[in-house]
Amino acid sequence: MLESILNFLESTGIARLFNMDSGLDTLKTIAMFVIAFALVYLAIVKQFEPLLLLPIAIGMLLTNLPGANMFHLDFFIQQDISFSQVLHDGGLLDILYLGVKLGIYPSLIFIGIGAMTDFTPLISNPKSLLIGAGAQLGVFVAFFLALASGAFSPQEAAAIGIIGGADGPTAILVTKTLAPSLLGAIAIAAYSYMALIPMIQPPFMKLFTNNKERRIKMTALRPVSKTEKIIFPIVVMFIVGLIVPDAVPLIGCLMFGNLINVCGVTDRLSKTAQNELMNIVTIFLGITVGATASADNFLKGTTILIIVCGLAAFCVSTVGGLLTAKIMNIVCGGNAINPLIGSAGVSAVPMAARVSQKVGQEYDPSNFLLMHAMGPNVAGVIGSAVAAGVFLSWAW
Amino acid sequence: MTNILLSTADVMSFAERMAYGLQVFVVGLGTVFSVLVTLWLALILFRIFAYDIPQKKAKKIAEATLNTAKELKEETSLTEVEEVTETVEDDTQLIAVITAAIAAYSAQSGSTLPFRVVSYKRVSGANGWNSK
């Protein structure tokens, strides 16, 4: 009887927590609990990207509970995954993680994003594409910095760089392919910075524009015909697919989602993609990505470097978009493009566009930049997917 | 892709890392710009074929319809003038007949008071003054 009770007590999480290989491991696990609770707080109380940050935080908590054995990162780091091992020895999160590892969730999320995105401002003002391209500067600068640090392999540097694209699913797709061991840190950094956009971007927006530029009122966008809206996703899919085939899992799904929304004959599919599909996949993606943040894997010096490089990527991308918009404004005569819309070039739809609108209205309450900023914003989604395609197709 | 993750400090010198990073930077950003510029050009073609040309066609059709409408309106207004004149003529004749009828009735009843028909109103049902 006593032996049974002792066995039971030894099997508890508390006993396992304090009977780890070293005291440091125990401290690391406790630190992960603290981080997970902090993320739960940020998600629920501060409402920082709660739809993703909350599942990520809970995934992080579940994976670090001693003895729960819900997730084994070792199964997935090796080049060839043993599916039988995952199915026989894996926990619930291992099985769900297959959707990340096989690149299923990011693509499905992109179908939902496509169905929810209105590309009209971009079709109406195609110059916005240049701003979206300029805002990818941070991706490659961060890659360069991470590589220069000497702490990361080129693949890991690429995964870190893609944080600058400000697009969670894209960052996850690149990281699960190029540097799966960094997935937790990169996903958390990417989503945290996306949530912090209203704090990160305005200082740069004010620094790189002058008072006159911030007050520029842009002319109204032309109306877009239904034919244009329908042809647009097909053409983008086709052109991007021919130039960067590795971007097709993202761009193809994004444009498919948009097509079922605009064509007008598949409303049921569009509603499902925007709601049920998106929500289900978000739960699976968030919880499994969070699960990769085990104490051993997350609490390393490189995580701090990832967070620093990620922040640099975000800031440089913002500056890249602003400078591109500024140059375009000069070329167009100095009163055609409000450079504040440049910061929206970092995808993060629609948060970045809202920030442009808000900062613009601080200087002229009658200035409405939201629709103008949506153009670079959705161009940024395409741009970051193309940048991801470049990294995925690079012969490392 | 080899997928072998080695820290670059182990296999590359700082100068090599810089050169490699620069290479990826230039090719990568260049590719992003070229793809998005291609899309930009495609959208310009979109505007021409899916917006400007249909707009012009619609404008032409609208102009043609407007011209036809104007012509029709002019013809209609001429007809209306004729009809109005006819109506006026008809009224004059009618007033003359009514005046004559009243005068005849007044003469019959012995009244010599002068009168002028200012307006008239048809009474529904049997026409009292011309029913016989």
Short mmCIF file of C-alpha atoms in Angstrom, two decimals:
data_model
loop_
_atom_site.label_atom_id
_atom_site.label_comp_id
_atom_site.label_asym_id
_atom_site.label_seq_id
_atom_site.Cartn_x
_atom_site.Cartn_y
_atom_site.Cartn_z
CA MET A 1 0.00 0.00 0.00
CA LEU A 2 2.71 2.42 1.09
CA GLU A 3 4.78 1.43 -1.94
CA SER A 4 1.83 2.19 -4.24
CA ILE A 5 1.39 5.56 -2.65
CA LEU A 6 5.11 6.28 -3.00
CA ASN A 7 5.01 5.20 -6.65
CA PHE A 8 2.08 7.49 -7.24
CA LEU A 9 3.81 10.39 -5.52
CA GLU A 10 6.94 9.81 -7.61
CA SER A 11 4.87 9.85 -10.78
CA THR A 12 3.39 13.26 -10.01
CA GLY A 13 4.55 16.31 -11.90
CA ILE A 14 5.74 17.95 -8.68
CA ALA A 15 8.08 15.03 -7.89
CA ARG A 16 9.36 14.98 -11.47
CA LEU A 17 9.92 18.73 -11.39
CA PHE A 18 12.17 18.48 -8.35
CA ASN A 19 13.86 15.21 -9.40
CA MET A 20 15.27 16.45 -12.67
CA ASP A 21 18.85 15.77 -13.78
CA SER A 22 20.03 19.06 -12.33
CA GLY A 23 18.69 21.94 -10.32
CA LEU A 24 19.21 24.14 -13.38
CA ASP A 25 16.68 22.07 -15.35
CA THR A 26 14.13 22.60 -12.59
CA LEU A 27 14.77 26.34 -12.64
CA LYS A 28 14.48 26.39 -16.43
CA THR A 29 11.14 24.59 -16.29
CA ILE A 30 9.84 27.01 -13.67
CA ALA A 31 11.07 29.92 -15.83
CA MET A 32 9.08 28.48 -18.75
CA PHE A 33 5.96 28.39 -16.59
CA VAL A 34 6.53 32.06 -15.74
CA ILE A 35 6.96 32.93 -19.44
CA ALA A 36 3.82 30.95 -20.34
CA PHE A 37 1.80 32.73 -17.65
CA ALA A 38 3.18 36.09 -18.84
CA LEU A 39 2.01 35.29 -22.37
CA VAL A 40 -1.42 34.25 -21.06
CA TYR A 41 -1.58 37.59 -19.23
CA LEU A 42 -0.55 39.53 -22.35
CA ALA A 43 -3.09 37.66 -24.46
CA ILE A 44 -6.06 37.95 -22.09
CA VAL A 45 -5.48 41.17 -20.20
CA LYS A 46 -3.53 43.23 -22.73
CA GLN A 47 -5.20 41.51 -25.72
CA PHE A 48 -1.93 41.21 -27.68
CA GLU A 49 -2.83 38.95 -30.63
CA PRO A 50 -4.96 36.83 -28.25
CA LEU A 51 -6.18 34.42 -30.93
CA LEU A 52 -2.64 33.16 -31.41
CA LEU A 53 -0.75 34.14 -28.31
CA LEU A 54 -3.14 32.28 -26.00
CA PRO A 55 -2.88 28.90 -27.79
CA ILE A 56 0.90 29.43 -28.04
CA ALA A 57 1.13 30.11 -24.30
CA ILE A 58 -0.96 27.07 -23.43
CA GLY A 59 1.07 24.89 -25.80
CA MET A 60 4.20 26.15 -24.04
CA LEU A 61 2.71 25.30 -20.65
CA LEU A 62 1.60 21.81 -21.72
CA THR A 63 4.94 20.88 -23.24
CA ASN A 64 6.82 21.89 -20.10
CA LEU A 65 4.63 20.03 -17.61
CA PRO A 66 6.94 17.29 -16.29
CA GLY A 67 5.77 13.80 -17.20
CA ALA A 68 2.95 14.89 -19.49
CA ASN A 69 4.93 13.80 -22.57
CA MET A 70 2.63 15.64 -24.91
CA PHE A 71 5.33 16.72 -27.32
CA HIS A 72 8.74 15.39 -28.41
CA LEU A 73 10.74 17.81 -30.53
CA ASP A 74 13.35 15.07 -31.10
CA PHE A 75 10.92 13.27 -33.43
CA PHE A 76 10.91 16.20 -35.81
CA ILE A 77 14.41 17.64 -35.81
CA GLN A 78 15.87 14.75 -37.77
CA GLN A 79 15.70 15.07 -41.53
CA ASP A 80 13.48 12.01 -42.10
CA ILE A 81 10.51 11.89 -39.77
CA SER A 82 9.50 8.44 -38.56
CA PHE A 83 5.73 8.66 -38.83
CA SER A 84 5.25 5.30 -37.13
CA GLN A 85 7.27 6.56 -34.16
CA VAL A 86 5.14 9.71 -33.98
CA LEU A 87 1.91 7.70 -34.09
CA HIS A 88 3.03 4.99 -31.63
CA ASP A 89 5.10 6.93 -29.11
CA GLY A 90 3.92 10.49 -29.66
CA GLY A 91 1.46 12.52 -27.60
CA LEU A 92 -1.48 14.54 -28.83
CA LEU A 93 0.66 17.55 -29.69
CA ASP A 94 3.13 15.37 -31.62
CA ILE A 95 0.33 14.21 -33.86
CA LEU A 96 -1.06 17.72 -34.28
CA TYR A 97 2.46 19.02 -34.97
CA LEU A 98 2.54 16.95 -38.16
CA GLY A 99 0.36 19.69 -39.64
CA VAL A 100 3.14 22.19 -38.98
CA LYS A 101 5.96 19.90 -40.02
CA LEU A 102 4.27 19.03 -43.30
CA GLY A 103 3.48 22.69 -43.96
CA ILE A 104 -0.29 22.12 -43.88
CA TYR A 105 -1.40 24.68 -41.29
CA PRO A 106 0.36 27.78 -42.67
CA SER A 107 -1.11 27.11 -46.12
CA LEU A 108 -4.61 26.54 -44.72
CA ILE A 109 -4.31 29.74 -42.69
CA PHE A 110 -3.38 31.54 -45.91
CA ILE A 111 -6.62 30.32 -47.53
CA GLY A 112 -8.50 31.99 -44.69
CA ILE A 113 -6.39 35.15 -44.89
CA GLY A 114 -6.99 35.30 -48.65
CA ALA A 115 -10.74 34.96 -48.13
CA MET A 116 -10.69 37.79 -45.59
CA THR A 117 -8.40 40.14 -47.53
CA ASP A 118 -9.69 42.84 -49.84
CA PHE A 119 -7.13 43.43 -52.59
CA THR A 120 -9.14 46.32 -54.09
CA PRO A 121 -6.81 49.08 -52.76
CA LEU A 122 -3.84 47.28 -54.30
CA ILE A 123 -5.53 46.71 -57.67
CA SER A 124 -6.65 50.31 -57.63
CA ASN A 125 -3.18 51.64 -56.82
CA PRO A 126 -0.63 49.08 -58.05
CA LYS A 127 2.29 51.36 -57.14
CA SER A 128 1.70 50.06 -53.61
CA LEU A 129 3.49 46.88 -54.65
CA LEU A 130 6.79 48.77 -54.64
CA ILE A 131 6.22 49.79 -51.03
CA GLY A 132 5.44 46.17 -50.16
CA ALA A 133 8.74 45.18 -51.76
CA GLY A 134 10.68 47.93 -49.98
CA ALA A 135 9.30 46.76 -46.66
CA GLN A 136 11.00 43.39 -47.10
CA LEU A 137 14.34 45.12 -46.53
CA GLY A 138 14.27 44.07 -42.88
CA VAL A 139 14.00 40.39 -43.81
CA PHE A 140 17.31 40.44 -45.62
CA VAL A 141 19.04 42.85 -43.23
CA ALA A 142 18.12 40.61 -40.28
CA PHE A 143 19.33 37.59 -42.22
CA PHE A 144 22.59 39.41 -42.82
CA LEU A 145 22.92 40.37 -39.14
CA ALA A 146 22.13 36.87 -37.89
CA LEU A 147 24.66 35.40 -40.29
CA ALA A 148 27.27 37.98 -39.36
CA SER A 149 26.84 37.13 -35.68
CA GLY A 150 28.32 33.70 -36.42
CA ALA A 151 25.88 32.08 -33.99
CA PHE A 152 23.55 30.69 -36.61
CA SER A 153 23.72 28.56 -39.72
CA PRO A 154 22.57 30.27 -42.97
CA GLN A 155 19.26 28.37 -42.76
CA GLU A 156 18.68 29.54 -39.20
CA ALA A 157 19.61 33.09 -40.21
CA ALA A 158 17.03 32.91 -43.00
CA ALA A 159 14.35 31.74 -40.55
CA ILE A 160 15.23 34.61 -38.22
CA GLY A 161 15.19 37.11 -41.09
CA ILE A 162 11.66 36.18 -42.11
CA ILE A 163 10.39 37.62 -38.80
CA GLY A 164 10.81 40.97 -40.60
CA GLY A 165 8.03 39.93 -42.96
CA ALA A 166 5.64 40.39 -40.01
CA ASP A 167 3.67 37.39 -41.12
CA GLY A 168 3.23 34.53 -38.65
CA PRO A 169 2.29 31.66 -41.00
CA THR A 170 5.10 32.60 -43.39
CA ALA A 171 7.63 32.65 -40.54
CA ILE A 172 6.36 29.27 -39.35
CA LEU A 173 6.55 27.70 -42.81
CA VAL A 174 10.12 28.87 -43.37
CA THR A 175 11.28 27.94 -39.88
CA LYS A 176 9.75 24.45 -39.81
CA THR A 177 11.61 23.73 -43.05
CA LEU A 178 14.95 25.44 -42.44
CA ALA A 179 15.40 25.51 -38.66
CA PRO A 180 12.76 23.45 -36.80
CA SER A 181 14.55 23.73 -33.47
CA LEU A 182 14.03 27.51 -33.51
CA LEU A 183 10.32 27.34 -34.28
CA GLY A 184 9.09 28.23 -30.80
CA ALA A 185 11.36 31.24 -30.36
CA ILE A 186 10.77 32.57 -33.87
CA ALA A 187 6.98 32.14 -33.78
CA ILE A 188 6.74 33.81 -30.39
CA ALA A 189 9.01 36.66 -31.50
CA ALA A 190 7.05 37.13 -34.75
CA TYR A 191 3.63 37.21 -33.10
CA SER A 192 4.80 39.35 -30.20
CA TYR A 193 6.27 41.98 -32.50
CA MET A 194 3.14 41.93 -34.65
CA ALA A 195 1.12 42.65 -31.51
CA LEU A 196 3.54 45.45 -30.62
CA ILE A 197 3.30 47.20 -34.00
CA PRO A 198 1.35 50.18 -32.57
CA MET A 199 4.31 50.78 -30.25
CA ILE A 200 7.22 49.86 -32.54
CA GLN A 201 6.27 51.72 -35.72
CA PRO A 202 5.17 55.28 -34.78
CA PRO A 203 8.61 56.50 -33.60
CA PHE A 204 10.14 55.46 -36.94
CA MET A 205 7.21 56.94 -38.85
CA LYS A 206 7.79 60.29 -37.17
CA LEU A 207 11.57 60.08 -37.51
CA PHE A 208 11.61 59.41 -41.26
CA THR A 209 8.87 61.84 -42.37
CA ASN A 210 8.46 65.58 -42.02
CA ASN A 211 5.41 67.54 -40.97
CA LYS A 212 4.47 68.47 -44.54
CA GLU A 213 4.67 64.88 -45.75
CA ARG A 214 2.49 63.61 -42.91
CA ARG A 215 -0.30 65.97 -43.98
CA ILE A 216 -0.40 64.91 -47.63
CA LYS A 217 -3.91 63.98 -48.68
CA MET A 218 -3.99 61.28 -51.30
CA THR A 219 -6.52 61.27 -54.13
CA ALA A 220 -9.44 58.87 -53.90
CA LEU A 221 -8.87 55.36 -55.24
CA ARG A 222 -10.56 54.44 -58.49
CA PRO A 223 -13.34 51.87 -58.40
CA VAL A 224 -12.30 48.32 -59.30
CA SER A 225 -14.44 46.14 -61.55
CA LYS A 226 -15.49 42.64 -60.54
CA THR A 227 -13.60 41.25 -63.53
CA GLU A 228 -10.37 42.76 -62.18
CA LYS A 229 -11.01 41.31 -58.75
CA ILE A 230 -11.50 37.84 -60.21
CA ILE A 231 -8.55 37.93 -62.61
CA PHE A 232 -6.14 39.35 -59.99
CA PRO A 233 -5.71 36.22 -57.79
CA ILE A 234 -5.31 33.97 -60.82
CA VAL A 235 -2.67 36.22 -62.37
CA VAL A 236 -0.73 36.62 -59.09
CA MET A 237 -0.78 32.86 -58.52
CA PHE A 238 0.47 32.33 -62.06
CA ILE A 239 3.23 34.99 -62.10
CA VAL A 240 4.60 34.26 -58.61
CA GLY A 241 4.38 30.52 -59.24
CA LEU A 242 6.41 30.81 -62.41
CA ILE A 243 9.13 32.97 -60.84
CA VAL A 244 9.36 31.57 -57.29
CA PRO A 245 7.72 28.10 -57.23
CA ASP A 246 8.61 27.64 -53.55
CA ALA A 247 6.27 30.49 -52.66
CA VAL A 248 3.28 28.67 -54.17
CA PRO A 249 2.14 26.90 -50.97
CA LEU A 250 1.58 30.36 -49.50
CA ILE A 251 0.68 32.52 -52.49
CA GLY A 252 -1.37 29.79 -54.17
CA CYS A 253 -3.47 29.29 -51.05
CA LEU A 254 -3.73 33.03 -50.39
CA MET A 255 -5.01 33.68 -53.89
CA PHE A 256 -7.32 30.66 -53.86
CA GLY A 257 -8.89 31.98 -50.68
CA ASN A 258 -9.32 35.39 -52.27
CA LEU A 259 -10.81 33.91 -55.44
CA ILE A 260 -13.53 31.99 -53.58
CA ASN A 261 -14.40 35.25 -51.86
CA VAL A 262 -14.58 37.55 -54.88
CA CYS A 263 -16.00 35.25 -57.55
CA GLY A 264 -19.46 35.51 -56.02
CA VAL A 265 -20.52 31.91 -56.57
CA THR A 266 -18.75 30.17 -53.66
CA ASP A 267 -20.00 32.12 -50.69
CA ARG A 268 -20.28 29.01 -48.54
CA LEU A 269 -16.64 28.09 -49.15
CA SER A 270 -15.54 31.63 -48.47
CA LYS A 271 -17.43 31.79 -45.17
CA THR A 272 -16.00 28.44 -44.08
CA ALA A 273 -12.45 29.52 -44.96
CA GLN A 274 -12.87 32.80 -43.08
CA ASN A 275 -14.42 31.28 -39.98
CA GLU A 276 -14.46 27.57 -39.16
CA LEU A 277 -11.35 26.54 -41.10
CA MET A 278 -9.34 29.54 -39.97
CA ASN A 279 -10.32 29.11 -36.33
CA ILE A 280 -9.67 25.36 -36.20
CA VAL A 281 -6.27 25.67 -37.85
CA THR A 282 -5.36 28.64 -35.65
CA ILE A 283 -5.95 26.51 -32.54
CA PHE A 284 -3.85 23.62 -33.88
CA LEU A 285 -1.10 25.91 -35.16
CA GLY A 286 -0.86 28.00 -32.01
CA ILE A 287 -0.84 25.16 -29.55
CA THR A 288 1.72 23.08 -31.47
CA VAL A 289 4.02 26.02 -32.15
CA GLY A 290 3.92 26.85 -28.45
CA ALA A 291 4.72 23.22 -27.69
CA THR A 292 8.08 23.54 -29.44
CA ALA A 293 9.18 25.99 -26.74
CA SER A 294 10.44 23.46 -24.24
CA ALA A 295 12.80 24.67 -21.52
CA ASP A 296 15.88 23.04 -23.12
CA ASN A 297 15.07 24.39 -26.52
CA PHE A 298 13.85 27.87 -25.61
CA LEU A 299 16.04 29.06 -22.76
CA LYS A 300 19.27 29.49 -24.68
CA GLY A 301 21.47 32.45 -25.45
CA THR A 302 20.44 32.19 -29.08
CA THR A 303 16.81 32.93 -28.17
CA ILE A 304 17.85 36.38 -26.98
CA LEU A 305 19.76 36.88 -30.24
CA ILE A 306 16.67 35.77 -32.17
CA ILE A 307 14.54 38.30 -30.28
CA VAL A 308 17.08 41.07 -30.94
CA CYS A 309 17.47 40.19 -34.64
CA GLY A 310 13.68 39.88 -34.96
CA LEU A 311 13.20 43.36 -33.54
CA ALA A 312 15.86 44.70 -35.90
CA ALA A 313 14.07 42.99 -38.79
CA PHE A 314 10.78 44.63 -37.84
CA CYS A 315 12.29 48.08 -37.45
CA VAL A 316 14.29 47.93 -40.69
CA SER A 317 11.24 46.66 -42.60
CA THR A 318 9.25 49.62 -41.29
CA VAL A 319 12.02 52.02 -42.33
CA GLY A 320 12.34 50.28 -45.73
CA GLY A 321 8.64 50.81 -46.43
CA LEU A 322 8.74 54.42 -45.25
CA LEU A 323 11.77 55.28 -47.37
CA THR A 324 10.30 53.60 -50.45
CA ALA A 325 7.07 55.59 -50.04
CA LYS A 326 9.10 58.76 -49.47
CA ILE A 327 11.13 58.24 -52.65
CA MET A 328 7.97 57.45 -54.62
CA ASN A 329 6.39 60.63 -53.32
CA ILE A 330 9.39 62.69 -54.47
CA VAL A 331 9.33 61.02 -57.90
CA CYS A 332 5.56 61.65 -58.20
CA GLY A 333 5.96 65.38 -57.56
CA GLY A 334 6.06 65.65 -53.78
CA ASN A 335 2.34 65.75 -53.03
CA ALA A 336 0.95 62.45 -54.28
CA ILE A 337 1.90 59.80 -51.73
CA ASN A 338 1.80 60.23 -47.97
CA PRO A 339 4.96 58.41 -46.78
CA LEU A 340 3.13 57.30 -43.63
CA ILE A 341 1.51 54.53 -45.67
CA GLY A 342 5.01 53.07 -46.21
CA SER A 343 5.13 51.53 -42.76
CA ALA A 344 2.08 49.44 -43.67
CA GLY A 345 4.27 47.56 -46.15
CA VAL A 346 5.19 45.11 -43.38
CA SER A 347 2.28 42.72 -43.89
CA ALA A 348 0.60 42.45 -40.42
CA VAL A 349 -2.84 43.02 -41.93
CA PRO A 350 -4.66 45.22 -40.97
CA MET A 351 -2.81 46.41 -37.84
CA ALA A 352 -0.02 48.20 -39.77
CA ALA A 353 -2.55 50.03 -41.98
CA ARG A 354 -4.46 51.14 -38.89
CA VAL A 355 -1.26 52.56 -37.43
CA SER A 356 -0.71 54.62 -40.63
CA GLN A 357 -4.26 55.93 -40.36
CA LYS A 358 -3.87 56.78 -36.67
CA VAL A 359 -0.54 58.60 -37.05
CA GLY A 360 -1.84 60.45 -40.13
CA GLN A 361 -4.88 61.69 -38.21
CA GLU A 362 -2.70 62.98 -35.38
CA TYR A 363 -1.41 65.59 -37.82
CA ASP A 364 -4.59 66.16 -39.83
CA PRO A 365 -7.84 64.74 -38.45
CA SER A 366 -9.50 65.13 -41.85
CA ASN A 367 -6.93 62.88 -43.54
CA PHE A 368 -8.10 59.29 -44.12
CA LEU A 369 -5.15 57.07 -45.03
CA LEU A 370 -6.59 53.67 -44.13
CA MET A 371 -7.62 52.54 -47.60
CA HIS A 372 -4.42 53.94 -49.13
CA ALA A 373 -2.37 52.06 -46.53
CA MET A 374 -4.23 48.80 -47.20
CA GLY A 375 -2.56 48.65 -50.63
CA PRO A 376 1.03 48.40 -49.28
CA ASN A 377 -0.30 46.25 -46.45
CA VAL A 378 -1.60 43.47 -48.69
CA ALA A 379 1.38 43.97 -51.02
CA GLY A 380 3.53 43.20 -47.97
CA VAL A 381 1.76 39.85 -47.56
CA ILE A 382 2.68 38.96 -51.14
CA GLY A 383 6.20 40.36 -50.68
CA SER A 384 6.92 38.39 -47.51
CA ALA A 385 5.60 35.19 -49.14
CA VAL A 386 7.95 35.80 -52.08
CA ALA A 387 10.86 36.43 -49.69
CA ALA A 388 9.98 33.15 -47.96
CA GLY A 389 9.96 31.44 -51.35
CA VAL A 390 13.44 32.83 -52.04
CA PHE A 391 14.76 31.40 -48.76
CA LEU A 392 13.06 28.05 -49.31
CA SER A 393 14.42 27.70 -52.83
CA TRP A 394 17.95 28.86 -51.97
CA ALA A 395 20.55 26.11 -52.37
CA TRP A 396 21.94 26.33 -48.84
CA MET B 1 18.94 21.70 -49.90
CA THR B 2 21.29 19.88 -47.59
CA ASN B 3 19.55 20.80 -44.34
CA ILE B 4 22.78 20.39 -42.39
CA LEU B 5 22.70 23.07 -39.71
CA LEU B 6 26.18 24.23 -38.86
CA SER B 7 26.95 27.46 -37.09
CA THR B 8 28.58 29.65 -39.71
CA ALA B 9 31.37 30.62 -37.33
CA ASP B 10 32.52 26.97 -37.46
CA VAL B 11 32.76 26.72 -41.21
CA MET B 12 33.14 30.24 -42.57
CA SER B 13 35.40 33.17 -41.80
CA PHE B 14 33.82 36.55 -41.05
CA ALA B 15 34.67 37.81 -44.55
CA GLU B 16 33.13 34.72 -46.12
CA ARG B 17 29.98 35.16 -44.06
CA MET B 18 29.73 38.79 -45.15
CA ALA B 19 30.18 37.89 -48.80
CA TYR B 20 27.62 35.09 -48.57
CA GLY B 21 25.16 37.29 -46.70
CA LEU B 22 25.53 40.04 -49.26
CA GLN B 23 24.93 37.58 -52.07
CA VAL B 24 21.67 36.34 -50.52
CA PHE B 25 20.71 39.94 -49.69
CA VAL B 26 21.12 41.20 -53.25
CA VAL B 27 19.58 38.17 -54.98
CA GLY B 28 16.76 37.88 -52.44
CA LEU B 29 15.71 41.52 -52.37
CA GLY B 30 16.23 41.71 -56.13
CA THR B 31 13.87 38.75 -56.63
CA VAL B 32 11.22 40.27 -54.35
CA PHE B 33 11.40 43.56 -56.27
CA SER B 34 11.32 41.87 -59.68
CA VAL B 35 8.29 39.73 -58.79
CA LEU B 36 6.37 42.68 -57.37
CA VAL B 37 7.35 44.97 -60.27
CA THR B 38 6.10 42.26 -62.67
CA LEU B 39 2.83 42.21 -60.76
CA TRP B 40 2.70 46.00 -60.96
CA LEU B 41 3.04 45.84 -64.74
CA ALA B 42 0.38 43.13 -64.84
CA LEU B 43 -1.95 45.36 -62.85
CA ILE B 44 -1.34 48.23 -65.29
CA LEU B 45 -2.43 45.90 -68.10
CA PHE B 46 -5.41 44.95 -65.93
CA ARG B 47 -6.39 48.57 -65.70
CA ILE B 48 -6.18 48.99 -69.45
CA PHE B 49 -8.06 45.83 -70.45
CA ALA B 50 -10.40 45.28 -67.55
CA TYR B 51 -11.17 48.88 -66.58
CA ASP B 52 -10.18 51.60 -69.08
CA ILE B 53 -11.41 49.87 -72.26
CA PRO B 54 -14.73 48.69 -70.73
CA GLN B 55 -15.09 52.19 -69.23
CA LYS B 56 -14.58 53.81 -72.64
CA LYS B 57 -17.04 51.38 -74.21
CA ALA B 58 -19.55 52.10 -71.48
CA LYS B 59 -18.95 55.83 -71.93
CA LYS B 60 -19.52 55.57 -75.67
CA ILE B 61 -22.71 53.60 -75.13
CA ALA B 62 -23.83 56.14 -72.54
CA GLU B 63 -23.07 59.04 -74.89
CA ALA B 64 -24.91 57.34 -77.75
CA THR B 65 -27.89 56.68 -75.49
CA LEU B 66 -27.79 60.27 -74.30
CA ASN B 67 -27.72 61.59 -77.86
CA THR B 68 -30.62 59.37 -78.83
CA ALA B 69 -32.49 60.51 -75.77
CA LYS B 70 -31.81 64.17 -76.63
CA GLU B 71 -33.06 63.66 -80.18
CA LEU B 72 -36.14 61.89 -78.92
CA LYS B 73 -36.70 64.65 -76.42
CA GLU B 74 -36.49 67.32 -79.10
CA GLU B 75 -39.01 65.43 -81.26
CA THR B 76 -41.24 64.90 -78.28
CA SER B 77 -41.19 68.57 -77.30
CA LEU B 78 -42.20 69.59 -80.89
CA THR B 79 -45.11 67.17 -80.76
CA GLU B 80 -46.07 68.49 -77.36
CA VAL B 81 -46.16 72.10 -78.66
CA GLU B 82 -48.42 71.03 -81.51
CA GLU B 83 -50.63 69.13 -79.12
CA VAL B 84 -50.79 72.07 -76.72
CA THR B 85 -51.74 74.43 -79.58
CA GLU B 86 -54.38 72.00 -80.67
CA THR B 87 -55.67 71.83 -77.14
CA VAL B 88 -55.77 75.62 -76.91
CA GLU B 89 -57.63 75.77 -80.23
CA ASP B 90 -59.97 73.08 -79.04
CA ASP B 91 -60.64 75.03 -75.82
CA THR B 92 -61.36 78.24 -77.73
CA GLN B 93 -63.85 76.46 -79.87
CA LEU B 94 -65.39 74.86 -76.84
CA ILE B 95 -65.57 78.17 -74.95
CA ALA B 96 -67.18 79.79 -77.99
CA VAL B 97 -69.81 77.07 -78.08
CA ILE B 98 -70.41 77.38 -74.31
CA THR B 99 -70.65 81.18 -74.56
CA ALA B 100 -73.13 80.88 -77.41
CA ALA B 101 -75.18 78.36 -75.45
CA ILE B 102 -75.27 80.59 -72.34
CA ALA B 103 -76.17 83.63 -74.43
CA ALA B 104 -78.98 81.72 -76.09
CA TYR B 105 -80.25 80.50 -72.71
CA SER B 106 -80.00 84.03 -71.21
CA ALA B 107 -81.91 85.49 -74.17
CA GLN B 108 -84.57 82.91 -73.70
CA SER B 109 -84.87 83.72 -69.98
CA GLY B 110 -84.95 87.51 -70.64
CA SER B 111 -81.61 88.36 -69.02
CA THR B 112 -79.46 91.01 -70.63
CA LEU B 113 -76.53 90.94 -68.17
CA PRO B 114 -73.14 90.82 -69.86
CA PHE B 115 -71.02 87.70 -69.05
CA ARG B 116 -67.64 86.11 -69.85
CA VAL B 117 -66.73 82.44 -69.60
CA VAL B 118 -63.68 82.29 -67.34
CA SER B 119 -63.57 78.56 -66.69
CA TYR B 120 -65.64 75.53 -67.23
CA LYS B 121 -65.89 72.12 -65.67
CA ARG B 122 -67.36 69.01 -67.18
CA VAL B 123 -69.90 67.44 -64.88
CA SER B 124 -69.67 63.73 -64.72
CA GLY B 125 -72.64 61.68 -65.77
CA ALA B 126 -75.27 63.17 -68.00
CA ASN B 127 -74.29 66.36 -69.85
CA GLY B 128 -77.07 68.67 -68.77
CA TRP B 129 -76.46 71.44 -71.27
CA ASN B 130 -76.12 69.21 -74.32
CA SER B 131 -78.11 66.18 -73.30
CA LYS B 132 -81.09 67.05 -75.52
#
